[in-house]
């Protein structure tokens, strides 16, 4: 049982790059989730293992911080390991590595095991999977509600293509919708250096969703609220000038 | 120089599946494009090679037909080869292979080489890259304009996350928007067996885009029209009951 899993080095296809010829934050999050999922398979706590008891892993929080993103034809890989594991949750960390194996980013995540019928937390067997390894970025923060007169409001909708096999909105699609609150001119000026995101409630296809967001210096705080006003997802972007 | 390129077998992560626990048509198109891009790199007509003369490949048409899609944790790979190559265009075919290497789908595509400054067709050197190999699906069709009283109209918007490194809308994002004209109930009843799509005009971030679409039996015809009424993208879905 490998406590550290490192993906095969992959060359980033031009076809998978964003407007800046780089891996987008949403796309990086997807790759982190895929690496986590593969490692969970290898540890015997993957999709097939959990589904025997009608359980699945649900991503609850993620914090990603990068010094740079892989660009067109750059080689990269992802290392992942479990920092802490209990019967209901797992704290999993990541390093984004360049072609020489040097870290160019790190991530922290919190996963919850839920039963797909009750949608309530479920129990896993104990597992000796924890690995002590450095993850030199700030812990996952507790984000406060976004609001106030200075906030902007945007309409957001989630459609069929945003839904994953759990029948709720795919985690990375929230990140795209948050990035889409800003236009290309904004993104030409600013690069997202860090993303902190908390998935607070499962979202299904939904039209009357509202983003409430404020930019204060290098920080953008965002709440994605359902039509009932309950927050589905809360995020903070830390930006730097390109 | 390998005239046939086959990607490394990959296991489809649950994290990358659609609401039906399968690879979506948009996601398959992305993988076909990535395989094509990788093969072009290997043939010396890839992104880096073309960019020396400020040229890029632009996908003009694609037809994909599958008997089934890979599901969660299924192994799959993609074979691709050039059917016909001239100085300005390339007809490239694909086979989608299951874990045993058996074809479960095929695709045909037409690519044009354009100069990124003038956005006009550009010239490539001759290349002996053509391969004669069976691609047993109907040719890329010529699709007629969609219109008439029986048509439905839907609003479509393209935002920052839909833009690729060419600074136009990513090809697969049109396929998602077309799938999104229908809700989850429709997709639970119908599976897209074949996609024919023609990219007629480059699209940038745009809000006032309209989809005009008609369903007639197992066929759905769609035009995606810009605010000036000019068609950006035209597609036909052939559907089967799940």
Short mmCIF file of C-alpha atoms in Angstrom, two decimals:
data_model
loop_
_atom_site.label_atom_id
_atom_site.label_comp_id
_atom_site.label_asym_id
_atom_site.label_seq_id
_atom_site.Cartn_x
_atom_site.Cartn_y
_atom_site.Cartn_z
CA UNK A 1 0.00 0.00 0.00
CA UNK A 2 1.64 3.17 -1.22
CA UNK A 3 1.01 6.04 1.18
CA UNK A 4 2.30 8.48 -1.41
CA UNK A 5 0.82 8.31 -4.89
CA UNK A 6 2.41 10.21 -7.77
CA UNK A 7 0.67 10.34 -11.16
CA UNK A 8 2.56 9.48 -14.35
CA UNK A 9 4.19 12.66 -15.75
CA UNK A 10 1.89 14.13 -18.38
CA UNK A 11 2.54 16.77 -21.03
CA UNK A 12 -0.16 19.46 -20.94
CA UNK A 13 -1.92 19.48 -24.30
CA UNK A 14 -2.49 22.87 -25.93
CA UNK A 15 -6.07 21.66 -26.33
CA UNK A 16 -6.52 21.67 -22.55
CA UNK A 17 -5.18 25.15 -21.86
CA UNK A 18 -7.03 28.30 -20.88
CA UNK A 19 -6.93 31.73 -22.52
CA UNK A 20 -3.44 32.25 -21.10
CA UNK A 21 -2.05 28.99 -22.45
CA UNK A 22 -1.99 27.53 -18.94
CA UNK A 23 -3.83 24.96 -16.87
CA UNK A 24 -6.83 26.74 -15.32
CA UNK A 25 -7.51 26.55 -11.59
CA UNK A 26 -10.71 24.57 -12.29
CA UNK A 27 -8.80 22.16 -14.48
CA UNK A 28 -6.11 21.74 -11.80
CA UNK A 29 -8.80 21.01 -9.23
CA UNK A 30 -10.21 18.32 -11.53
CA UNK A 31 -6.76 16.73 -11.84
CA UNK A 32 -6.28 16.80 -8.06
CA UNK A 33 -9.64 15.07 -7.62
CA UNK A 34 -8.77 12.46 -10.26
CA UNK A 35 -5.42 11.76 -8.51
CA UNK A 36 -7.20 11.50 -5.13
CA UNK A 37 -9.78 9.15 -6.62
CA UNK A 38 -7.10 6.93 -8.17
CA UNK A 39 -5.14 6.80 -4.90
CA UNK A 40 -8.31 5.94 -2.98
CA UNK A 41 -8.88 3.06 -5.45
CA UNK A 42 -5.36 1.80 -4.71
CA UNK A 43 -5.91 2.05 -0.95
CA UNK A 44 -9.12 -0.01 -1.13
CA UNK A 45 -11.32 2.98 -0.27
CA UNK A 46 -12.20 3.88 -3.88
CA UNK A 47 -15.46 4.20 -5.76
CA UNK A 48 -16.05 0.44 -6.14
CA UNK A 49 -15.08 -0.35 -2.55
CA UNK A 50 -17.36 2.29 -1.05
CA UNK A 51 -20.29 1.58 -3.39
CA UNK A 52 -20.62 -1.91 -1.89
CA UNK A 53 -22.13 -0.10 1.13
CA UNK A 54 -23.73 2.63 -1.04
CA UNK A 55 -21.15 5.16 0.16
CA UNK A 56 -19.20 7.78 -1.79
CA UNK A 57 -16.51 10.33 -1.05
CA UNK A 58 -17.72 13.91 -1.31
CA UNK A 59 -15.28 16.80 -1.48
CA UNK A 60 -16.05 19.22 1.31
CA UNK A 61 -13.20 21.75 1.20
CA UNK A 62 -10.20 22.45 -0.97
CA UNK A 63 -7.36 24.97 -0.76
CA UNK A 64 -4.95 25.23 -3.68
CA UNK A 65 -1.96 27.53 -3.93
CA UNK A 66 0.39 27.69 -6.90
CA UNK A 67 3.55 29.62 -7.62
CA UNK A 68 2.93 28.98 -11.33
CA UNK A 69 0.69 26.83 -13.50
CA UNK A 70 1.92 24.35 -16.13
CA UNK A 71 1.81 25.88 -19.63
CA UNK A 72 1.38 24.41 -23.12
CA UNK A 73 3.46 21.21 -23.52
CA UNK A 74 4.91 21.50 -20.00
CA UNK A 75 5.32 18.21 -18.19
CA UNK A 76 3.67 17.96 -14.78
CA UNK A 77 2.56 15.36 -12.27
CA UNK A 78 0.59 15.32 -9.05
CA UNK A 79 1.65 13.77 -5.74
CA UNK A 80 -1.02 13.05 -3.14
CA UNK A 81 -1.14 11.60 0.35
CA UNK A 82 -3.51 11.38 3.30
CA UNK A 83 -2.56 13.66 6.16
CA UNK A 84 -5.25 12.46 8.51
CA UNK A 85 -7.92 9.77 8.27
CA UNK A 86 -10.86 8.84 10.48
CA UNK A 87 -14.02 6.82 10.00
CA UNK A 88 -15.96 9.69 8.40
CA UNK A 89 -13.43 12.06 6.92
CA UNK A 90 -10.08 12.27 5.26
CA UNK A 91 -7.67 15.18 5.02
CA UNK A 92 -5.72 14.73 1.81
CA UNK A 93 -2.82 16.87 0.61
CA UNK A 94 -1.28 17.36 -2.81
CA UNK A 95 1.83 18.72 -4.49
CA UNK A 96 1.81 19.88 -8.10
CA UNK A 97 5.19 18.98 -9.60
CA UNK A 98 6.94 20.33 -12.70
CA UNK A 99 8.84 18.23 -15.24
CA UNK A 100 11.85 17.99 -12.91
CA UNK A 101 9.71 16.89 -9.99
CA UNK A 102 9.96 20.25 -8.23
CA UNK A 103 6.83 21.52 -6.47
CA UNK A 104 5.14 24.50 -8.15
CA UNK A 105 2.02 24.27 -6.02
CA UNK A 106 0.34 22.55 -3.10
CA UNK A 107 -3.21 21.76 -2.07
CA UNK A 108 -5.15 20.63 0.99
CA UNK A 109 -8.55 18.98 0.92
CA UNK A 110 -11.19 17.60 3.23
CA UNK A 111 -13.37 14.69 2.11
CA UNK A 112 -16.46 13.28 3.79
CA UNK A 113 -17.83 9.78 3.29
CA UNK A 114 -21.61 9.89 2.79
CA UNK A 115 -24.29 7.33 2.05
CA UNK A 116 -25.78 8.04 -1.37
CA UNK A 117 -29.32 7.14 -0.28
CA UNK A 118 -29.51 9.06 3.00
CA UNK A 119 -26.92 11.72 1.90
CA UNK A 120 -25.73 11.51 5.55
CA UNK A 121 -22.18 10.84 6.81
CA UNK A 122 -21.29 7.18 6.74
CA UNK A 123 -18.60 5.05 8.39
CA UNK A 124 -15.44 3.54 6.94
CA UNK A 125 -13.16 0.88 8.39
CA UNK A 126 -9.95 2.06 10.04
CA UNK A 127 -6.98 2.27 7.73
CA UNK A 128 -3.29 2.91 8.34
CA UNK A 129 -2.88 5.30 5.42
CA UNK A 130 -1.64 8.51 7.00
CA UNK A 131 1.66 9.96 5.83
CA UNK A 132 3.63 12.73 7.51
CA UNK A 133 4.87 14.98 4.75
CA UNK A 134 5.35 18.70 4.36
CA UNK A 135 2.56 20.75 2.77
CA UNK A 136 3.88 24.31 3.12
CA UNK A 137 0.70 26.31 2.50
CA UNK A 138 -1.68 27.84 5.04
CA UNK A 139 -4.35 25.52 6.46
CA UNK A 140 -7.87 25.41 5.02
CA UNK A 141 -9.45 28.61 6.41
CA UNK A 142 -12.89 29.15 7.85
CA UNK A 143 -14.56 31.58 5.45
CA UNK A 144 -17.19 34.03 6.67
CA UNK A 145 -20.42 34.86 4.86
CA UNK A 146 -20.09 37.39 2.05
CA UNK A 147 -22.32 40.44 2.16
CA UNK A 148 -22.54 44.19 2.47
CA UNK A 149 -23.22 47.22 0.32
CA UNK A 150 -19.96 46.98 -1.60
CA UNK A 151 -20.82 43.48 -2.89
CA UNK A 152 -21.70 42.72 -6.48
CA UNK A 153 -24.37 40.25 -7.51
CA UNK A 154 -24.29 37.91 -10.50
CA UNK A 155 -26.70 35.32 -11.88
CA UNK A 156 -25.34 31.79 -12.13
CA UNK A 157 -26.94 28.69 -13.62
CA UNK A 158 -26.00 25.03 -13.50
CA UNK A 159 -27.09 22.78 -16.34
CA UNK A 160 -26.87 19.15 -17.45
CA UNK A 161 -23.17 19.24 -18.34
CA UNK A 162 -22.30 20.48 -14.84
CA UNK A 163 -23.71 17.38 -13.15
CA UNK A 164 -21.46 14.46 -12.19
CA UNK A 165 -22.17 10.79 -11.48
CA UNK A 166 -23.31 11.72 -7.93
CA UNK A 167 -26.03 13.78 -9.65
CA UNK A 168 -24.85 16.98 -8.09
CA UNK A 169 -22.82 19.84 -9.52
CA UNK A 170 -19.23 18.83 -10.26
CA UNK A 171 -16.82 20.52 -7.82
CA UNK A 172 -14.68 22.12 -10.52
CA UNK A 173 -17.70 23.70 -12.20
CA UNK A 174 -18.18 26.00 -9.21
CA UNK A 175 -14.61 27.15 -9.69
CA UNK A 176 -15.35 27.91 -13.35
CA UNK A 177 -18.49 29.86 -12.45
CA UNK A 178 -16.52 31.87 -9.91
CA UNK A 179 -13.78 32.62 -12.48
CA UNK A 180 -16.55 33.57 -14.93
CA UNK A 181 -17.73 36.39 -12.64
CA UNK A 182 -14.81 38.25 -14.23
CA UNK A 183 -14.14 38.94 -17.90
CA UNK A 184 -11.10 38.23 -20.02
CA UNK A 185 -9.69 41.73 -19.40
CA UNK A 186 -9.72 41.07 -15.63
CA UNK A 187 -8.06 37.68 -16.13
CA UNK A 188 -5.44 39.25 -18.41
CA UNK A 189 -4.51 41.49 -15.47
CA UNK A 190 -4.91 39.01 -12.62
CA UNK A 191 -3.82 35.46 -11.97
CA UNK A 192 -5.51 33.31 -9.31
CA UNK A 193 -2.68 32.31 -7.00
CA UNK A 194 -4.75 30.65 -4.31
CA UNK A 195 -8.24 29.21 -4.15
CA UNK A 196 -10.04 28.33 -0.92
CA UNK A 197 -13.39 26.71 -1.52
CA UNK A 198 -16.00 25.14 0.77
CA UNK A 199 -18.79 23.00 -0.66
CA UNK A 200 -21.56 23.60 1.86
CA UNK A 201 -24.61 22.02 0.26
CA UNK A 202 -25.16 19.70 -2.70
CA UNK A 203 -26.49 21.51 -5.76
CA UNK A 204 -28.49 19.97 -8.55
CA UNK A 205 -29.34 21.52 -11.94
CA UNK A 206 -30.54 24.96 -10.89
CA UNK A 207 -31.31 28.21 -12.57
CA UNK A 208 -32.02 30.73 -9.86
CA UNK A 209 -28.61 30.76 -8.29
CA UNK A 210 -26.90 33.98 -7.29
CA UNK A 211 -23.26 34.81 -6.75
CA UNK A 212 -22.53 37.53 -4.20
CA UNK A 213 -18.94 38.71 -4.43
CA UNK A 214 -16.57 41.42 -3.22
CA UNK A 215 -13.06 42.23 -4.29
CA UNK A 216 -10.85 43.84 -1.64
CA UNK A 217 -7.26 44.31 -2.79
CA UNK A 218 -5.83 40.90 -3.66
CA UNK A 219 -8.82 39.02 -2.27
CA UNK A 220 -12.11 38.08 -3.86
CA UNK A 221 -14.76 36.54 -1.61
CA UNK A 222 -17.70 34.75 -3.18
CA UNK A 223 -20.87 33.09 -1.94
CA UNK A 224 -22.96 31.03 -4.36
CA UNK A 225 -26.49 31.08 -2.98
CA UNK A 226 -29.51 29.00 -3.96
CA UNK A 227 -32.92 30.52 -4.69
CA UNK A 228 -33.81 29.89 -1.03
CA UNK A 229 -30.88 32.09 0.01
CA UNK A 230 -28.92 29.17 1.49
CA UNK A 231 -25.22 29.19 0.54
CA UNK A 232 -24.19 26.22 -1.59
CA UNK A 233 -20.57 27.10 -1.98
CA UNK A 234 -18.24 29.71 -0.51
CA UNK A 235 -14.85 30.64 -1.92
CA UNK A 236 -11.95 33.02 -1.64
CA UNK A 237 -9.56 33.83 -4.47
CA UNK A 238 -6.17 35.34 -3.73
CA UNK A 239 -4.93 37.08 -6.84
CA UNK A 240 -1.65 38.48 -8.09
CA UNK A 241 -0.95 40.82 -10.99
CA UNK A 242 0.26 38.98 -14.09
CA UNK B 1 7.02 8.38 -37.92
CA UNK B 2 4.02 6.46 -36.65
CA UNK B 3 1.07 6.87 -38.97
CA UNK B 4 -1.19 5.32 -36.35
CA UNK B 5 -1.08 6.75 -32.85
CA UNK B 6 -2.78 4.95 -29.97
CA UNK B 7 -2.99 6.62 -26.55
CA UNK B 8 -1.92 4.76 -23.41
CA UNK B 9 -4.91 2.83 -21.98
CA UNK B 10 -6.53 4.93 -19.28
CA UNK B 11 -9.04 4.02 -16.61
CA UNK B 12 -11.97 6.46 -16.61
CA UNK B 13 -12.08 8.15 -13.21
CA UNK B 14 -15.47 8.38 -11.52
CA UNK B 15 -14.58 12.05 -11.06
CA UNK B 16 -14.70 12.57 -14.83
CA UNK B 17 -18.07 10.93 -15.50
CA UNK B 18 -21.40 12.51 -16.40
CA UNK B 19 -24.77 12.07 -14.69
CA UNK B 20 -24.98 8.56 -16.18
CA UNK B 21 -21.59 7.46 -14.88
CA UNK B 22 -20.18 7.58 -18.42
CA UNK B 23 -17.85 9.70 -20.51
CA UNK B 24 -19.91 12.54 -21.97
CA UNK B 25 -19.86 13.30 -25.70
CA UNK B 26 -18.17 16.65 -24.97
CA UNK B 27 -15.55 14.92 -22.85
CA UNK B 28 -14.94 12.33 -25.59
CA UNK B 29 -14.49 15.12 -28.13
CA UNK B 30 -11.91 16.73 -25.85
CA UNK B 31 -10.02 13.43 -25.62
CA UNK B 32 -10.10 13.02 -29.41
CA UNK B 33 -8.71 16.53 -29.81
CA UNK B 34 -5.96 15.84 -27.25
CA UNK B 35 -5.01 12.61 -29.06
CA UNK B 36 -4.98 14.45 -32.42
CA UNK B 37 -2.85 17.22 -30.93
CA UNK B 38 -0.37 14.72 -29.47
CA UNK B 39 -0.11 12.82 -32.76
CA UNK B 40 0.43 16.10 -34.65
CA UNK B 41 3.29 16.89 -32.22
CA UNK B 42 4.84 13.51 -33.03
CA UNK B 43 4.47 14.09 -36.78
CA UNK B 44 6.23 17.46 -36.59
CA UNK B 45 3.04 19.41 -37.36
CA UNK B 46 2.14 20.14 -33.73
CA UNK B 47 1.57 23.32 -31.77
CA UNK B 48 5.26 24.23 -31.43
CA UNK B 49 6.07 23.41 -35.07
CA UNK B 50 3.21 25.48 -36.47
CA UNK B 51 3.70 28.41 -34.09
CA UNK B 52 7.12 29.07 -35.64
CA UNK B 53 5.13 30.47 -38.60
CA UNK B 54 2.30 31.78 -36.37
CA UNK B 55 -0.01 29.01 -37.57
CA UNK B 56 -2.39 26.78 -35.61
CA UNK B 57 -4.71 23.89 -36.36
CA UNK B 58 -8.38 24.78 -36.02
CA UNK B 59 -11.04 22.09 -35.82
CA UNK B 60 -13.57 22.68 -38.56
CA UNK B 61 -15.83 19.61 -38.45
CA UNK B 62 -16.22 16.52 -36.32
CA UNK B 63 -18.49 13.47 -36.55
CA UNK B 64 -18.47 10.99 -33.67
CA UNK B 65 -20.49 7.80 -33.43
CA UNK B 66 -20.37 5.40 -30.50
CA UNK B 67 -22.02 2.06 -29.80
CA UNK B 68 -21.35 2.69 -26.10
CA UNK B 69 -19.37 5.08 -23.92
CA UNK B 70 -16.75 4.02 -21.37
CA UNK B 71 -18.21 3.94 -17.84
CA UNK B 72 -16.72 4.44 -14.38
CA UNK B 73 -13.34 2.67 -14.06
CA UNK B 74 -13.58 1.24 -17.59
CA UNK B 75 -10.29 1.16 -19.47
CA UNK B 76 -10.25 2.88 -22.86
CA UNK B 77 -7.81 4.26 -25.39
CA UNK B 78 -7.99 6.29 -28.58
CA UNK B 79 -6.43 5.42 -31.93
CA UNK B 80 -6.00 8.19 -34.49
CA UNK B 81 -4.63 8.50 -38.00
CA UNK B 82 -4.68 10.93 -40.92
CA UNK B 83 -6.92 9.82 -43.76
CA UNK B 84 -6.01 12.64 -46.07
CA UNK B 85 -3.58 15.54 -45.81
CA UNK B 86 -2.95 18.57 -48.00
CA UNK B 87 -1.21 21.89 -47.52
CA UNK B 88 -4.20 23.54 -45.85
CA UNK B 89 -6.31 20.81 -44.34
CA UNK B 90 -6.19 17.41 -42.73
CA UNK B 91 -8.88 14.76 -42.49
CA UNK B 92 -8.20 12.80 -39.32
CA UNK B 93 -10.04 9.70 -38.13
CA UNK B 94 -10.31 8.06 -34.74
CA UNK B 95 -11.35 4.81 -33.09
CA UNK B 96 -12.46 4.66 -29.45
CA UNK B 97 -11.22 1.36 -28.03
CA UNK B 98 -12.35 -0.55 -24.95
CA UNK B 99 -10.03 -2.30 -22.46
CA UNK B 100 -9.57 -5.24 -24.85
CA UNK B 101 -8.72 -2.95 -27.76
CA UNK B 102 -12.09 -3.48 -29.46
CA UNK B 103 -13.67 -0.45 -31.15
CA UNK B 104 -16.75 0.94 -29.39
CA UNK B 105 -16.85 4.11 -31.48
CA UNK B 106 -15.34 5.99 -34.40
CA UNK B 107 -14.90 9.59 -35.38
CA UNK B 108 -14.00 11.69 -38.41
CA UNK B 109 -12.65 15.21 -38.31
CA UNK B 110 -11.56 18.01 -40.60
CA UNK B 111 -8.84 20.43 -39.49
CA UNK B 112 -7.74 23.66 -41.12
CA UNK B 113 -4.38 25.34 -40.68
CA UNK B 114 -4.80 29.08 -40.11
CA UNK B 115 -2.48 31.96 -39.37
CA UNK B 116 -3.28 33.34 -35.91
CA UNK B 117 -2.70 36.95 -36.96
CA UNK B 118 -4.69 37.03 -40.20
CA UNK B 119 -7.10 34.19 -39.12
CA UNK B 120 -6.85 33.07 -42.78
CA UNK B 121 -5.88 29.63 -44.11
CA UNK B 122 -2.15 29.05 -44.12
CA UNK B 123 0.16 26.59 -45.86
CA UNK B 124 1.99 23.55 -44.49
CA UNK B 125 4.82 21.55 -46.02
CA UNK B 126 3.89 18.27 -47.70
CA UNK B 127 3.99 15.26 -45.44
CA UNK B 128 3.66 11.54 -46.10
CA UNK B 129 1.38 10.87 -43.14
CA UNK B 130 -1.74 9.37 -44.70
CA UNK B 131 -2.86 5.95 -43.55
CA UNK B 132 -5.47 3.76 -45.21
CA UNK B 133 -7.53 2.27 -42.43
CA UNK B 134 -11.20 1.45 -42.00
CA UNK B 135 -13.46 4.03 -40.32
CA UNK B 136 -16.89 2.40 -40.64
CA UNK B 137 -19.16 5.37 -39.94
CA UNK B 138 -20.95 7.65 -42.39
CA UNK B 139 -18.91 10.56 -43.81
CA UNK B 140 -19.07 14.04 -42.32
CA UNK B 141 -22.42 15.35 -43.61
CA UNK B 142 -23.28 18.76 -44.97
CA UNK B 143 -25.82 20.15 -42.51
CA UNK B 144 -28.52 22.55 -43.63
CA UNK B 145 -29.59 25.66 -41.76
CA UNK B 146 -32.02 25.07 -38.91
CA UNK B 147 -35.26 27.01 -38.95
CA UNK B 148 -39.04 26.88 -39.15
CA UNK B 149 -42.07 27.28 -36.95
CA UNK B 150 -41.51 24.03 -35.09
CA UNK B 151 -38.08 25.16 -33.84
CA UNK B 152 -37.33 26.06 -30.26
CA UNK B 153 -35.07 28.92 -29.21
CA UNK B 154 -32.69 29.01 -26.27
CA UNK B 155 -30.30 31.59 -24.88
CA UNK B 156 -26.66 30.57 -24.73
CA UNK B 157 -23.69 32.41 -23.27
CA UNK B 158 -19.97 31.82 -23.46
CA UNK B 159 -17.78 33.06 -20.65
CA UNK B 160 -14.12 33.16 -19.62
CA UNK B 161 -13.86 29.44 -18.79
CA UNK B 162 -15.08 28.53 -22.28
CA UNK B 163 -12.15 30.24 -24.00
CA UNK B 164 -9.07 28.27 -25.04
CA UNK B 165 -5.48 29.34 -25.79
CA UNK B 166 -6.58 30.43 -29.29
CA UNK B 167 -8.84 32.94 -27.50
CA UNK B 168 -11.96 31.49 -29.05
CA UNK B 169 -14.59 29.18 -27.60
CA UNK B 170 -13.25 25.68 -26.93
CA UNK B 171 -14.76 23.18 -29.40
CA UNK B 172 -16.11 20.86 -26.71
CA UNK B 173 -17.91 23.71 -24.94
CA UNK B 174 -20.31 24.03 -27.89
CA UNK B 175 -21.14 20.35 -27.46
CA UNK B 176 -21.88 20.98 -23.78
CA UNK B 177 -24.12 23.94 -24.58
CA UNK B 178 -25.99 21.83 -27.12
CA UNK B 179 -26.45 18.99 -24.60
CA UNK B 180 -27.59 21.61 -22.08
CA UNK B 181 -30.55 22.57 -24.30
CA UNK B 182 -32.12 19.47 -22.73
CA UNK B 183 -32.68 18.70 -19.05
CA UNK B 184 -31.65 15.68 -16.99
CA UNK B 185 -35.03 13.96 -17.59
CA UNK B 186 -34.44 14.12 -21.36
CA UNK B 187 -30.90 12.77 -20.96
CA UNK B 188 -32.18 9.98 -18.70
CA UNK B 189 -34.39 8.88 -21.61
CA UNK B 190 -32.01 9.56 -24.49
CA UNK B 191 -28.39 8.81 -25.22
CA UNK B 192 -26.44 10.73 -27.88
CA UNK B 193 -25.23 8.04 -30.27
CA UNK B 194 -23.83 10.31 -32.94
CA UNK B 195 -22.70 13.91 -33.06
CA UNK B 196 -22.06 15.84 -36.27
CA UNK B 197 -20.73 19.31 -35.65
CA UNK B 198 -19.45 22.08 -37.91
CA UNK B 199 -17.54 25.04 -36.47
CA UNK B 200 -18.44 27.80 -38.92
CA UNK B 201 -17.09 30.93 -37.29
CA UNK B 202 -14.78 31.64 -34.38
CA UNK B 203 -16.63 32.74 -31.28
CA UNK B 204 -15.22 34.85 -28.46
CA UNK B 205 -16.79 35.50 -25.03
CA UNK B 206 -20.35 36.38 -26.00
CA UNK B 207 -23.61 36.84 -24.26
CA UNK B 208 -26.25 37.38 -26.90
CA UNK B 209 -26.01 33.99 -28.52
CA UNK B 210 -29.08 32.02 -29.50
CA UNK B 211 -29.59 28.32 -30.09
CA UNK B 212 -32.28 27.39 -32.62
CA UNK B 213 -33.12 23.70 -32.44
CA UNK B 214 -35.63 21.13 -33.63
CA UNK B 215 -36.11 17.52 -32.61
CA UNK B 216 -37.57 15.23 -35.27
CA UNK B 217 -37.69 11.59 -34.16
CA UNK B 218 -34.14 10.45 -33.38
CA UNK B 219 -32.57 13.63 -34.76
CA UNK B 220 -31.90 16.96 -33.14
CA UNK B 221 -30.64 19.78 -35.36
CA UNK B 222 -29.08 22.84 -33.76
CA UNK B 223 -27.73 26.17 -34.97
CA UNK B 224 -25.83 28.40 -32.57
CA UNK B 225 -26.23 31.94 -33.87
CA UNK B 226 -24.40 35.11 -32.87
CA UNK B 227 -26.20 38.36 -32.04
CA UNK B 228 -25.73 39.38 -35.71
CA UNK B 229 -27.69 36.28 -36.77
CA UNK B 230 -24.63 34.60 -38.32
CA UNK B 231 -24.31 30.90 -37.45
CA UNK B 232 -21.22 30.12 -35.38
CA UNK B 233 -21.75 26.41 -35.05
CA UNK B 234 -24.18 23.88 -36.52
CA UNK B 235 -24.78 20.40 -35.17
CA UNK B 236 -26.89 17.31 -35.44
CA UNK B 237 -27.41 14.81 -32.63
CA UNK B 238 -28.64 11.31 -33.41
CA UNK B 239 -30.20 9.85 -30.29
CA UNK B 240 -31.27 6.42 -29.07
CA UNK B 241 -33.49 5.49 -26.15
CA UNK B 242 -31.49 4.41 -23.09
#
